[in-house]
Tab-separated table of C-alpha atoms in Angstrom:
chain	number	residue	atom	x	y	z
A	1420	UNK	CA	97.186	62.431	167.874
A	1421	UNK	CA	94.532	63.697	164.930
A	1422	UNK	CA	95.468	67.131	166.388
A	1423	UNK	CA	99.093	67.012	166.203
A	1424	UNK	CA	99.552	65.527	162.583
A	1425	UNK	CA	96.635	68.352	161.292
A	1426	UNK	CA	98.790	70.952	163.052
A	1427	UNK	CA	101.901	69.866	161.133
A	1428	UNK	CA	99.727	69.332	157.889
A	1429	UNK	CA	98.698	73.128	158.548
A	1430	UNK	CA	101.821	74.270	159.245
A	1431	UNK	CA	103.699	73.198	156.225
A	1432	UNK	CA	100.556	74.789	153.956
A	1433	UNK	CA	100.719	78.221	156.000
A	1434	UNK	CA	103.814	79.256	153.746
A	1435	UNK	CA	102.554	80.089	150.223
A	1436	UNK	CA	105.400	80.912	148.584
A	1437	UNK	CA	105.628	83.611	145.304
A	1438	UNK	CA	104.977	82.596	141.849
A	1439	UNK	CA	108.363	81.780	140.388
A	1440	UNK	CA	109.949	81.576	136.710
A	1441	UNK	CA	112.787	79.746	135.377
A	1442	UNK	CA	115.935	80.815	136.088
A	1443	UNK	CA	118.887	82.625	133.982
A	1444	UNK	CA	117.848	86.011	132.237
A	1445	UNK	CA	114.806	87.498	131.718
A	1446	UNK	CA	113.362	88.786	128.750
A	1447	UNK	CA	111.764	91.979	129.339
A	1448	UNK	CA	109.019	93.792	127.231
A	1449	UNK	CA	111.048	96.352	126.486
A	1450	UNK	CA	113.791	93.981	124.522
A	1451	UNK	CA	111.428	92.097	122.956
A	1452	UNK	CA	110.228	95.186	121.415
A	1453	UNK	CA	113.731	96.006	120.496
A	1454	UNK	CA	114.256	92.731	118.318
A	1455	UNK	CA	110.095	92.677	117.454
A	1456	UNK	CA	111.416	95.963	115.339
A	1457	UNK	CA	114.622	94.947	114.184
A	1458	UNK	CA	112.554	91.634	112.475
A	1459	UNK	CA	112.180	91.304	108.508
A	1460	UNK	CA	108.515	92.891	108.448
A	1461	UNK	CA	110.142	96.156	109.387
A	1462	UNK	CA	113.067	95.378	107.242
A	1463	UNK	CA	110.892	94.641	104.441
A	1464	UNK	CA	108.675	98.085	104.787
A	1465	UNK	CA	111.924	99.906	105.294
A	1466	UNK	CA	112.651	99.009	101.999
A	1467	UNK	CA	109.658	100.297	100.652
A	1468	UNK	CA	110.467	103.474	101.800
A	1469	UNK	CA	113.966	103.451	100.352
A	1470	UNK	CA	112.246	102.290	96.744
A	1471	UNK	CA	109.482	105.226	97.206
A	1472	UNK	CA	112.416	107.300	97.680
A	1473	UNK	CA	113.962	106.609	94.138
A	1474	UNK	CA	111.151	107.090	92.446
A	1475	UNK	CA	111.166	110.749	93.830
A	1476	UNK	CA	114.973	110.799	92.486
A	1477	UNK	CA	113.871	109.234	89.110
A	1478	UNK	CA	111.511	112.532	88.329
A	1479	UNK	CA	113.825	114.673	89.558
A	1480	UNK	CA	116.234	113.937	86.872
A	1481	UNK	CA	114.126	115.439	84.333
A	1482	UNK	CA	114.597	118.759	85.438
A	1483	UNK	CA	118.316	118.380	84.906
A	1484	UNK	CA	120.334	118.395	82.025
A	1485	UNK	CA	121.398	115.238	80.283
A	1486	UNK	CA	124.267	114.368	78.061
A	1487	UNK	CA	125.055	112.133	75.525
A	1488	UNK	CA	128.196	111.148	73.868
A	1489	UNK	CA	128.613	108.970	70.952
A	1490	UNK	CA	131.282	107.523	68.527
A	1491	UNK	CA	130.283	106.020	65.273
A	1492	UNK	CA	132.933	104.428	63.217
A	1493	UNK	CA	131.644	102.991	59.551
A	1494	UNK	CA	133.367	101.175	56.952
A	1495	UNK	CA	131.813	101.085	53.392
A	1496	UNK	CA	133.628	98.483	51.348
A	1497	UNK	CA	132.192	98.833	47.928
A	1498	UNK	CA	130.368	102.694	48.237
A	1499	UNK	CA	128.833	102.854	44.838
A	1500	UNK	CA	129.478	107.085	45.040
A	1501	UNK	CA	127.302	109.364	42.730
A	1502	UNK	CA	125.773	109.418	39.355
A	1503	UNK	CA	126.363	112.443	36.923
A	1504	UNK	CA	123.125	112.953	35.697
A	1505	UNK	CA	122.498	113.011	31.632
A	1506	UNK	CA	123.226	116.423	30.240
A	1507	UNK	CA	125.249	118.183	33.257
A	1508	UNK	CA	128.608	118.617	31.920
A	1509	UNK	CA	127.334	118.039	28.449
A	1510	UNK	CA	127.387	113.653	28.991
A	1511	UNK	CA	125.075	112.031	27.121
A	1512	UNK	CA	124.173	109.266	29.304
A	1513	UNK	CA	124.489	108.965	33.001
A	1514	UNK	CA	127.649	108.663	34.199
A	1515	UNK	CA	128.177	106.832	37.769
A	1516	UNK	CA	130.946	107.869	39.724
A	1517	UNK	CA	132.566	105.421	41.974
A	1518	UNK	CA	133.886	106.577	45.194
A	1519	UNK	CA	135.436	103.244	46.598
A	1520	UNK	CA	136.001	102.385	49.840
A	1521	UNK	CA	135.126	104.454	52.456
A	1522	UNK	CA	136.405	104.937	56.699
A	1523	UNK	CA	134.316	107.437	58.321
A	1524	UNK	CA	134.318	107.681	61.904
A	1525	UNK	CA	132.418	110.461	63.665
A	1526	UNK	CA	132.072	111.619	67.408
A	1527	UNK	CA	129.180	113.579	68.542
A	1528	UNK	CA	128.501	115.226	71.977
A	1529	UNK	CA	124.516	116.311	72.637
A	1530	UNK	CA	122.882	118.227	75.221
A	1531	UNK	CA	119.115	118.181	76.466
A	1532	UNK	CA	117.307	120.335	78.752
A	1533	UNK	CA	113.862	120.232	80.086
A	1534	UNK	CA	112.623	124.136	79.934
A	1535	UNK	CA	108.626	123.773	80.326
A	1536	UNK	CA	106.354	121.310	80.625
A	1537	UNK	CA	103.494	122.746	81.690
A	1538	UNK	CA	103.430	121.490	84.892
A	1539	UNK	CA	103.698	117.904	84.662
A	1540	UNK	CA	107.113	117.173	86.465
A	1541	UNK	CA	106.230	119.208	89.167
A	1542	UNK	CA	103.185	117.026	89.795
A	1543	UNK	CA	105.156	114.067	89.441
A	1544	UNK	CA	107.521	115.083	92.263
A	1545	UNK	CA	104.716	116.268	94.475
A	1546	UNK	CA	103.100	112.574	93.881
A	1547	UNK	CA	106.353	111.275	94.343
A	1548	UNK	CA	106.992	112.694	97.387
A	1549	UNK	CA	103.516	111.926	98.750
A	1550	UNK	CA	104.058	108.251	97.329
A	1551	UNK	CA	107.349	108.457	99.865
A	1552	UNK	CA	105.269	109.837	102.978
A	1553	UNK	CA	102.981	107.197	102.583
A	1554	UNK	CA	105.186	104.387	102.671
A	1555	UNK	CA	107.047	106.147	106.155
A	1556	UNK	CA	103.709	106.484	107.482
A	1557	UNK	CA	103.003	102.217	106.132
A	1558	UNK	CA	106.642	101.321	108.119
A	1559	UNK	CA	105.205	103.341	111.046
A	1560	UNK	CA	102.397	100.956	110.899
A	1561	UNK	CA	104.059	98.025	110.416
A	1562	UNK	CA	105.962	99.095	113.769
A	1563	UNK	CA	103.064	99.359	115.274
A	1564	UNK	CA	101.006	96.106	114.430
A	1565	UNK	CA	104.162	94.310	115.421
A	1566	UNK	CA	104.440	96.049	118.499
A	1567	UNK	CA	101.461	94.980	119.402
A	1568	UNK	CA	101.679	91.409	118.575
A	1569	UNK	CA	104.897	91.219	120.541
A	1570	UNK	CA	102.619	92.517	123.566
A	1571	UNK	CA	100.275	90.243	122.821
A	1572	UNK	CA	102.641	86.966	122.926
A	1573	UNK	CA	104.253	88.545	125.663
A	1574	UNK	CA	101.388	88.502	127.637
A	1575	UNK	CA	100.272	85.312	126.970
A	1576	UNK	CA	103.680	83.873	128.120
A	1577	UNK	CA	103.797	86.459	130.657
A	1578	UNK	CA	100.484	85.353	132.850
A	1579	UNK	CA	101.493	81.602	131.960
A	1580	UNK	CA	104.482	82.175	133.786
A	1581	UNK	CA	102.953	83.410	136.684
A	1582	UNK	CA	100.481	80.421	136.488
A	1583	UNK	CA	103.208	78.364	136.682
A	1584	UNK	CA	104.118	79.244	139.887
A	1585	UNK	CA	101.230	79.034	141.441
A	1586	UNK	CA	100.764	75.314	139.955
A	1587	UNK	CA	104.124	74.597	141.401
A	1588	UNK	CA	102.983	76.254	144.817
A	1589	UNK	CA	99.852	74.424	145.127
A	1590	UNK	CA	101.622	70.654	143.614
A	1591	UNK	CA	103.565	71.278	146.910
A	1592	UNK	CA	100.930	71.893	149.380
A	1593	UNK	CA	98.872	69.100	148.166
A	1594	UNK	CA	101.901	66.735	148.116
A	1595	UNK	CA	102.801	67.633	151.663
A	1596	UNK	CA	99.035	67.132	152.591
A	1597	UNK	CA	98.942	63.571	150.745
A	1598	UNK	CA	102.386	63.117	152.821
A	1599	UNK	CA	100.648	63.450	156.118
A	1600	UNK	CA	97.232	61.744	155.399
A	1601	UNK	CA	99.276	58.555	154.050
A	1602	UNK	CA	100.968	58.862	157.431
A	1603	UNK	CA	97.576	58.695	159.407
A	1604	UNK	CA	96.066	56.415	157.142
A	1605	UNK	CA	98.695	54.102	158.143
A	1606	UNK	CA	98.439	54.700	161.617
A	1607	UNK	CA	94.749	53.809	161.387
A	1608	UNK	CA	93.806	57.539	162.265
A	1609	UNK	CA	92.060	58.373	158.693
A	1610	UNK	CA	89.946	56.349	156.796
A	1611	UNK	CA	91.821	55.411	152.946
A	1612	UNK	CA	88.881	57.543	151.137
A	1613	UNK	CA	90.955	60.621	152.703
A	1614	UNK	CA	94.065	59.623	151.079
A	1615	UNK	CA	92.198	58.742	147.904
A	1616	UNK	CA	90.893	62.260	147.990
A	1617	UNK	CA	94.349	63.868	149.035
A	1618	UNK	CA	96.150	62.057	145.898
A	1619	UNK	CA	93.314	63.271	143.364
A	1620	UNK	CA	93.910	66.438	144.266
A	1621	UNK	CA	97.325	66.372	143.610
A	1622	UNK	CA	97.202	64.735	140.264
A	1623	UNK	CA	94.571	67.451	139.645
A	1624	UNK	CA	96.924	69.756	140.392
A	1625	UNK	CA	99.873	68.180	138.254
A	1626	UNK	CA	97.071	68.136	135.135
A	1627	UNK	CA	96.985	71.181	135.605
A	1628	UNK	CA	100.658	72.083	135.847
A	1629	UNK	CA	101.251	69.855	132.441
A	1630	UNK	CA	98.656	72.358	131.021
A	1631	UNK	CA	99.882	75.585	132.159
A	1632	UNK	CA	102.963	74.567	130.690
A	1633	UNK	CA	102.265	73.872	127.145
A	1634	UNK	CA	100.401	77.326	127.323
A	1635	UNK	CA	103.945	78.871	128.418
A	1636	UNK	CA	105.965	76.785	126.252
A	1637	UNK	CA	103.349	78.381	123.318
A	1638	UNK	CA	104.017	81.561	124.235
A	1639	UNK	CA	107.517	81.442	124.098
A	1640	UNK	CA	107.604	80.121	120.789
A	1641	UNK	CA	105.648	82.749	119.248
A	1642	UNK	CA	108.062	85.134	121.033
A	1643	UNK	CA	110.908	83.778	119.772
A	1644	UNK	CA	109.308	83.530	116.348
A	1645	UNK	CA	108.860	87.949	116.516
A	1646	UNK	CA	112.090	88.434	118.373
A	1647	UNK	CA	114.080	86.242	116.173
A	1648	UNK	CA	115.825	84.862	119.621
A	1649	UNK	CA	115.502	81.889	122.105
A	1650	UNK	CA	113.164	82.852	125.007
A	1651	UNK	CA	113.476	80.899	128.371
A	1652	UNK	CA	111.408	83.263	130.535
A	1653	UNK	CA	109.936	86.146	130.584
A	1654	UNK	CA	109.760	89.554	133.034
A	1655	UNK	CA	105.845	90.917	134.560
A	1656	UNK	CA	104.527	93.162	132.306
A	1657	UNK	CA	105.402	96.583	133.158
A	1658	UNK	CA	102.583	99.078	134.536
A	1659	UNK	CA	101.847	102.299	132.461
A	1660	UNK	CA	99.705	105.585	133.697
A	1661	UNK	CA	95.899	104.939	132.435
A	1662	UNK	CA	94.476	106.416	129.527
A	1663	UNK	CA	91.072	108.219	129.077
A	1664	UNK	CA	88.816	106.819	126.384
A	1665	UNK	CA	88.146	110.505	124.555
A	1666	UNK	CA	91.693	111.280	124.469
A	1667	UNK	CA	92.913	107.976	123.196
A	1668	UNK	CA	89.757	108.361	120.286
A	1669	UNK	CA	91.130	111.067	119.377
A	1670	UNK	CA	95.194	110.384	119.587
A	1671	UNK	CA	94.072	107.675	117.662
A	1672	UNK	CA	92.724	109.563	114.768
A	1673	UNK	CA	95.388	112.415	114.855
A	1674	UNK	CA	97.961	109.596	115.202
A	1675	UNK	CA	97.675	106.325	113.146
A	1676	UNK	CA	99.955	105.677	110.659
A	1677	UNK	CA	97.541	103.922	108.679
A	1678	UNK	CA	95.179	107.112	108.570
A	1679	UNK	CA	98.646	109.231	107.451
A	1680	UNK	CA	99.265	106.325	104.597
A	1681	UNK	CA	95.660	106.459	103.350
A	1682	UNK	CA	95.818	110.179	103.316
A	1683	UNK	CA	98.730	110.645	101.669
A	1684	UNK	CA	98.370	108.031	98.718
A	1685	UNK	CA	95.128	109.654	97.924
A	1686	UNK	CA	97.264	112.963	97.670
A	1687	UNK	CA	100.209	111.106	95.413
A	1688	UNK	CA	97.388	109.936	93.481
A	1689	UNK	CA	95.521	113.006	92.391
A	1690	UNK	CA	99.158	114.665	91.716
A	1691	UNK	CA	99.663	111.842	89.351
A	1692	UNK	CA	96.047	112.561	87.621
A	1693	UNK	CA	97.563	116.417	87.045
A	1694	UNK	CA	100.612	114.743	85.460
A	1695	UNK	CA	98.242	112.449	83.600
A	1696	UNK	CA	96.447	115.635	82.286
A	1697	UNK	CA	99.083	117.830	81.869
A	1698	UNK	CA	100.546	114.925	78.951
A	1699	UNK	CA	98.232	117.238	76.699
A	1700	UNK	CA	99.806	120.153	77.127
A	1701	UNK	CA	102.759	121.754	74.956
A	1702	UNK	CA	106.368	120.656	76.149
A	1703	UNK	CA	109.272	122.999	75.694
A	1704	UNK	CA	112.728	121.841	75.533
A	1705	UNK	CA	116.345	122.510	74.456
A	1706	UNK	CA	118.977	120.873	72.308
A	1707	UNK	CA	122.562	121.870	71.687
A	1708	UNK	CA	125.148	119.641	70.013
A	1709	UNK	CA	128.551	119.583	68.497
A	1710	UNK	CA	129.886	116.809	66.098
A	1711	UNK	CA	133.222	116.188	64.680
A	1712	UNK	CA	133.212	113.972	61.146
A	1713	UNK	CA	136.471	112.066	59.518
A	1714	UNK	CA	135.486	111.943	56.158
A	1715	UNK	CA	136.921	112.677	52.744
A	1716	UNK	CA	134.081	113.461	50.279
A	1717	UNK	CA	132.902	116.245	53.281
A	1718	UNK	CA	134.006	120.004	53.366
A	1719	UNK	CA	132.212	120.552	57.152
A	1720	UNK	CA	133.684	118.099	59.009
A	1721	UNK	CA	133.239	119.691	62.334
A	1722	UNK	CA	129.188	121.314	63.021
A	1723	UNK	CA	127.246	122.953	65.787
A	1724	UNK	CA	123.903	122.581	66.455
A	1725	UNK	CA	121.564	124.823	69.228
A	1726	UNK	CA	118.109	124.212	69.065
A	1727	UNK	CA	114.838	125.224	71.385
A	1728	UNK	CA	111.671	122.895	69.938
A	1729	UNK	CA	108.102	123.089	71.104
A	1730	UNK	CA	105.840	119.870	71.163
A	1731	UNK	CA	102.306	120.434	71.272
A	1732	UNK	CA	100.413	116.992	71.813
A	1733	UNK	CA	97.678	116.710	68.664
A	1734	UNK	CA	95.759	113.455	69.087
A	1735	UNK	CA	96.558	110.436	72.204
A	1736	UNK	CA	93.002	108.599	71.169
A	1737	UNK	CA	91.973	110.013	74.973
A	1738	UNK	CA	94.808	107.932	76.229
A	1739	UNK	CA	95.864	111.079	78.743
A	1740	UNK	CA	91.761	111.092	79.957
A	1741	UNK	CA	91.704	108.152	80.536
A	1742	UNK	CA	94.414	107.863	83.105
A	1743	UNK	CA	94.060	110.759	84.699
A	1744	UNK	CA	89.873	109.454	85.164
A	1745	UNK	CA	91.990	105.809	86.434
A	1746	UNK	CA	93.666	107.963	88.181
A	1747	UNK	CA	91.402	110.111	90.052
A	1748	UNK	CA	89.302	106.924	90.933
A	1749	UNK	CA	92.367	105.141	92.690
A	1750	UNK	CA	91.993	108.947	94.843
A	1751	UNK	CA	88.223	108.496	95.547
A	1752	UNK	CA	88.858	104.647	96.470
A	1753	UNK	CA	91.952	105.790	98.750
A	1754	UNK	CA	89.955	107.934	100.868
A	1755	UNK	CA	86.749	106.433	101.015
A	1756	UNK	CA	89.212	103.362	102.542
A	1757	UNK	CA	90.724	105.864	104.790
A	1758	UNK	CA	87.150	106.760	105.728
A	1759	UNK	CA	86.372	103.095	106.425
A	1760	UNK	CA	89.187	102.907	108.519
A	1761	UNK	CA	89.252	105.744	110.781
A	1762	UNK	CA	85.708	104.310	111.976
A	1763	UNK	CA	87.257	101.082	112.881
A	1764	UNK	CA	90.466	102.883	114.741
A	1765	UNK	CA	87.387	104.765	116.462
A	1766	UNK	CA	85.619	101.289	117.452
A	1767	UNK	CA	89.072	99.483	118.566
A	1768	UNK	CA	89.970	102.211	120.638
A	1769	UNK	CA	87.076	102.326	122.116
A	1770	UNK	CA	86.598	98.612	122.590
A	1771	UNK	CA	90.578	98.812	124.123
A	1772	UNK	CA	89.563	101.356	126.869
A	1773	UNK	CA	85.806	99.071	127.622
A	1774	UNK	CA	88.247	96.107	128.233
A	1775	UNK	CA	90.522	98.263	129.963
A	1776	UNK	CA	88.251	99.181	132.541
A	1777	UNK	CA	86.833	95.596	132.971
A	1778	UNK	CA	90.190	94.593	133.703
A	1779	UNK	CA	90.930	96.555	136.213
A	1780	UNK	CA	87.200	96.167	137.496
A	1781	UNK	CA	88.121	92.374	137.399
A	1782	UNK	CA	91.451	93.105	139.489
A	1783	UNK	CA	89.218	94.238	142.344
A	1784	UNK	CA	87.287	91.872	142.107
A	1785	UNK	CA	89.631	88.950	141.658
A	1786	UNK	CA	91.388	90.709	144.457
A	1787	UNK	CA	88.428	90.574	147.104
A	1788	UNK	CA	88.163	86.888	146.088
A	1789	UNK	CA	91.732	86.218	146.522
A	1790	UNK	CA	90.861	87.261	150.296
A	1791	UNK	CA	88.105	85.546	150.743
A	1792	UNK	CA	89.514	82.259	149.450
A	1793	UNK	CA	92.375	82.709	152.299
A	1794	UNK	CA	89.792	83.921	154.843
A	1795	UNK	CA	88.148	80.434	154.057
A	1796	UNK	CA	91.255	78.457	154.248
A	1797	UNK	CA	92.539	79.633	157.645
A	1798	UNK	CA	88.679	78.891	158.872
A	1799	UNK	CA	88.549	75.917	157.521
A	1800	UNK	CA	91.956	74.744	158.471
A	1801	UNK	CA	90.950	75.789	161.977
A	1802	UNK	CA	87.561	73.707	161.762
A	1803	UNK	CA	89.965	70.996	160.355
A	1804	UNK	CA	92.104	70.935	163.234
A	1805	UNK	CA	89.148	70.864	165.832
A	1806	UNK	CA	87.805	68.038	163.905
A	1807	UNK	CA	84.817	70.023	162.650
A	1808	UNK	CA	84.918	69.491	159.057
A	1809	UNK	CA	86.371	66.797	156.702
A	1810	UNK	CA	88.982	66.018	154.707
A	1811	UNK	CA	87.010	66.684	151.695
A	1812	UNK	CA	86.050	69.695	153.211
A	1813	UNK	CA	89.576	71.157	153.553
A	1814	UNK	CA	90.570	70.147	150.158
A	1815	UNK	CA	87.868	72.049	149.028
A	1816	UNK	CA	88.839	75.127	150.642
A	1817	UNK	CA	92.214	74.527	149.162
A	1818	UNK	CA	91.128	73.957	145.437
A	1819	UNK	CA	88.845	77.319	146.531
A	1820	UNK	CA	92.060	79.459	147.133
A	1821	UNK	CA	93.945	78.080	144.443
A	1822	UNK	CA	91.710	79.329	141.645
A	1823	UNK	CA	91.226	82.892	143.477
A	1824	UNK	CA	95.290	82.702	143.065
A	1825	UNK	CA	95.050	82.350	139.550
A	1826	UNK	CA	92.072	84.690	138.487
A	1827	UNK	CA	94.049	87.166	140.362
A	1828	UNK	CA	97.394	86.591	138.513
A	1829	UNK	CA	95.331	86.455	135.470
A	1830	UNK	CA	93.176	89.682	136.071
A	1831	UNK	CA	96.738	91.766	137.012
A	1832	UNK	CA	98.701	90.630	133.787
A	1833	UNK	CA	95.330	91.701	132.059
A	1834	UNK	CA	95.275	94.776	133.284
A	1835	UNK	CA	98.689	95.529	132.236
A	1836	UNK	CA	98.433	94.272	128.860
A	1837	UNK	CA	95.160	96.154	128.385
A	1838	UNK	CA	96.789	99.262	129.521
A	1839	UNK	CA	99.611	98.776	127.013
A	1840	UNK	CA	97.386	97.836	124.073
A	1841	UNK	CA	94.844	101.138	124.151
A	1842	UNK	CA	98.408	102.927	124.592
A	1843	UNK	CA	99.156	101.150	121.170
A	1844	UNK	CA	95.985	101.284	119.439
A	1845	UNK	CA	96.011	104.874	119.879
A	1846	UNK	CA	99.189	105.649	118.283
A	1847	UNK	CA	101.636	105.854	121.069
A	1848	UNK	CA	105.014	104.542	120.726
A	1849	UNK	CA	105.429	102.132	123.580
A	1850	UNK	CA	109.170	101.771	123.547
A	1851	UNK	CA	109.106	105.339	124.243
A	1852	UNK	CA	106.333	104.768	126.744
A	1853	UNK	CA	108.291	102.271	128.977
A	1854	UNK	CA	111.474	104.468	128.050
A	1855	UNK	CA	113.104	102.065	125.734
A	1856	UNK	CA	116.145	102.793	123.507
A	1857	UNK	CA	115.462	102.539	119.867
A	1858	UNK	CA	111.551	103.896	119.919
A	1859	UNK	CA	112.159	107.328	119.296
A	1860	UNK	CA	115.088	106.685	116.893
A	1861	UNK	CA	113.179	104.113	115.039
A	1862	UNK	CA	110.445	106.693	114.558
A	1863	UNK	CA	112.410	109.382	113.019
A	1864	UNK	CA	114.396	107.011	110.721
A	1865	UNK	CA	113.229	108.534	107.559
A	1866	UNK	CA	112.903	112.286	109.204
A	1867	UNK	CA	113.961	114.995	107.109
């Protein structure tokens, strides 16, 4: 009779069924990187880039001409006029003249060009344009630290997921084992201990449910919080091609945003320490203007005026020096950090492909375990059925396979994310690397 009921017991654990998820759409990487980059981080360094490229406007303008109209309208109510002096037409005093009132109105139009500064707005608009590159290239980098945060939530929720399952898997097996030991306990075949043992295991395995859980539920919320969207499950990560360590080092370097930002605000910054000096040099401009005067004590009541002036700086009290030396410093600082920096894109890269290839190193080996673990089941459910081994035993060699399930689930969704992070940390795009729509557009949003 021991026989028959371990045959059943063994027969309703022989089906292991898949890890499952919940049901109703799926949220795959590749969207959640699509509303990752549509987020307010993006949106906020986007406008940074739109502001860097007024500035470039702003200096632009002073190249150009500019024009000023104005209308002045004055009334004098008690204009004292003019005094004769003594002597002039033969007075003997002073004699004041009073004009009276007075309504003069007069409307003026001016012109202004810029003709030579001696360099300085051209190094404005080189620092401005530089100052413009650099925030594209701090938006590219904004893309890509959320991008990678996205993959790392996504992970996270992504091997919960698939823990799930196999929580939900082994809650089953163990319940239909308790099922059939209660049933021979009662028939006086088992001793209670077995059942005792049989419903540990499944509250163990419940815990452990409850805890897998709260990791998914976790996950999900930090999902939602980058993709701005309700997440109920999500999709396996998707597999890329692996990357060699050298090349990704060196991507890396060519690549980064960060690097390009660095770079270039050292570059805006020295052009603005030319402008700085450049303050001390002579400025040569234009001025032409016409004017049109109602007024009754004037003969010339319309006048022309076309003028070309030269400005040549004396004394600033080494206010130009000293920016330009502020300036210059800001440079050295700039690429000293970029310096700093490209040693630690060096070290992450590297430190991406090391845990790279221990992931897929643990795959294997999580892999052989996984077989093992069954190998060990089927024995011991064998031994178990030929009454050669306990209960104990057998629950054992079920608790055995159960965590070789999950370290392999674990090790795979590793491996993938691993894959997908070197891909990141060395400047790749990975929408474009998983063929999403929106990465290459989303790179080339400021092109040109």
């Amino acid at each position: 009779m021991r026989r028959t009921v371990a045959a059943l017991v063994l027969a309703a654990l022989a089906g292991w069924p898949g890890t499952g998820r919940a049901a109703g759409a799926e949220l795959t990487l590749v969207r959640a990187l699509e509303l990752a980059r549509t987020g307010p981080a993006v949106e906020e360094a986007s406008a940074l880039v739109d502001r860097a490229a007024t500035l470039e406007a702003q200096v632009r303008s002073a190249r150009r001409p500019h024009l000023d109209a104005t209308i002045d309208d004055r009334f004098l109510g008690s204009d004292p006029g003019f005094i004769v002096p003594r002597g002039a037409f033969g007075n003997p005093v002073d004699l004041p003249l009073v004009a009276g009132e007075r309504n003069v109105w007069t409307a003026s139009v001016e012109l202004r060009q810029l003709i030579w500064d001696a360099g300085r707005t051209h190094a404005l608009l080189e620092a401005a344009g530089e100052a413009t590159a650099a925030a594209e290239a701090r938006r590219r980098a904004v893309l890509r630290a959320v991008d990678l945060a996205t993959l790392t939530a996504y992970r996270e929720a992504a091997v919960a997921a698939e823990l799930l399952g196999v929580a939900d898997a082994s809650i089953r097996e163990y319940r239909a084992l308790l099922d059939q030991v209660t049933a021979l306990v009662e028939e006086e075949q088992l001793p209670l201990a077995d059942e005792l043992q049989a419903r540990a295991a499944l509250e163990a395995a419940r815990l452990d449910r409850i805890r897998v859980q709260a990791r998914l539920d976790g996950a999900l919320a930090a999902l939602e919080e980058l993709t701005g969207e309700p997440v109920a499950s999500v999709a396996p990560l998707p597999a890329v091609p692996p990357e060699e360590a050298g090349d990704a080092v060196a991507r890396a370097v060519a690549s980064r945003p960060e690097l390009e930002a660095l770079t270039r605000q050292a570059a805006a910054l020295r052009a603005r320490a030319e402008a700085a000096r450049a303050e001390r040099r002579p400025v040569l401009g234009g001025r032409a203007a016409i004017q049109h005067r109602e007024d009754d004590y004037l003969l010339h009541k319309d006048n022309a005026l076309v003028a070309v002036g030269l400005t040549l700086p004396v004394l600033d009290g080494g206010l130009a020096v000293a920016r330009a030396a502020a300036l210059e410093a800001e440079a050295r600082e700039a690429e000293a950090g970029r310096s700093r920096l490209e040693r630690q894109v060096r070290r992450e890269v590297r430190q991406a492909a090391i845990r790279l290839r221990a992931a897929e190193a643990a795959v294997e080996a999580a892999g052989a375990s996984r077989d093992a673990a069954t190998e060990a089941l089927r024995q011991a459910r064998l031994r178990y059925r030929e009454e050669l081994i306990t209960n104990r035993e057998l629950l054992d060699a079920e608790a055995d396979a159960v965590r070789a399930r999950q370290a392999l689930v674990r090790a795979r969704t590793e491996a993938a994310a691993a894959r997908l992070a070197l891909e990141n940390l060395a400047g790749g795009d990975l929408l474009a690397q998983l063929g999403g729509s929106g990465g290459e557009r989303e790179g080339q949003r400021h092109d040109g």
